[in-house]
Coordinates of C-alpha atoms and ligand atoms in Angstrom, one line a residue:
X1 CA 206.7 100.1 199.4
X2 CA 208.0 99.4 196.0
X3 CA 210.0 102.3 194.6
X4 CA 211.2 102.1 191.0
X5 CA 214.9 103.0 190.6
X6 CA 215.6 106.3 188.5
X7 CA 214.1 108.6 190.6
X8 CA 217.4 110.2 191.2
X9 CA 216.8 114.2 191.5
X10 CA 220.3 114.6 193.0
X11 CA 223.2 114.1 190.5
X12 CA 225.8 113.8 193.2
X13 CA 225.0 111.9 196.4
X14 CA 227.4 112.6 199.3
X15 CA 229.4 109.6 200.2
X16 CA 232.2 109.7 203.0
X17 CA 235.5 109.1 201.2
X18 CA 236.9 107.8 204.5
X19 CA 234.1 105.6 206.0
X20 CA 231.7 105.3 202.9
X21 CA 228.7 106.5 204.9
X22 CA 226.1 108.7 203.3
X23 CA 223.5 111.0 204.9
X24 CA 219.9 110.1 204.3
X25 CA 218.1 112.3 201.4
X26 CA 216.5 114.8 203.8
X27 CA 219.9 115.8 205.1
X28 CA 222.0 115.6 202.1
X29 CA 221.6 119.5 201.8
X30 CA 222.6 120.1 205.4
X31 CA 225.5 117.8 205.0
X32 CA 227.0 119.7 202.1
X33 CA 227.6 122.3 204.7
X34 CA 229.0 120.4 207.6
X35 CA 231.0 117.8 205.5
X36 CA 234.6 118.7 204.2
X37 CA 234.7 118.8 200.5
X38 CA 238.0 118.1 198.8
X39 CA 239.1 117.1 195.3
X40 CA 240.8 114.2 194.0
X41 CA 241.8 114.2 190.4
X42 CA 239.2 116.6 189.3
X43 CA 236.6 114.6 191.1
X44 CA 234.9 116.0 194.2
X45 CA 235.3 113.9 197.5
X46 CA 233.3 114.3 200.6
X47 CA 234.5 113.5 204.3
X48 CA 231.7 113.2 207.0
X49 CA 232.0 115.3 210.0
X50 CA 233.0 112.6 212.1
X51 CA 235.8 111.4 209.8
X52 CA 237.1 115.1 209.2
X53 CA 237.5 115.4 213.0
X54 CA 239.4 112.1 213.1
X55 CA 241.8 113.4 210.3
X56 CA 242.2 116.5 212.0
X57 CA 243.5 114.6 215.1
X58 CA 245.7 112.5 213.2
X59 CA 247.2 115.2 211.2
X60 CA 248.1 117.2 214.5
X61 CA 249.2 114.1 215.9
X62 CA 252.0 113.7 213.4
X63 CA 253.5 116.8 214.7
X64 CA 254.6 115.3 218.3
X65 CA 255.9 111.8 218.8
X66 CA 254.0 110.7 221.8
X67 CA 254.9 107.0 221.7
X68 CA 258.3 107.4 223.3
Ligands
ZN101 ZN1 233.1 109.0 207.4

């Protein structure tokens, strides 16, 4: 298997801005539906499904201090 570089059809590959993971090529289009899209300084950022859930929990966790 010797794949030459430069065969990139996608101009934008999904990469999770939290954990840095990226879906396999055949799941890129599906991930666009399930991942959370955001924007950071005019650039589009993506957060994978798993990190989205974690972020959501941490945001909710801010509301009530359970550490006491
Ligand atoms: Zn992630």
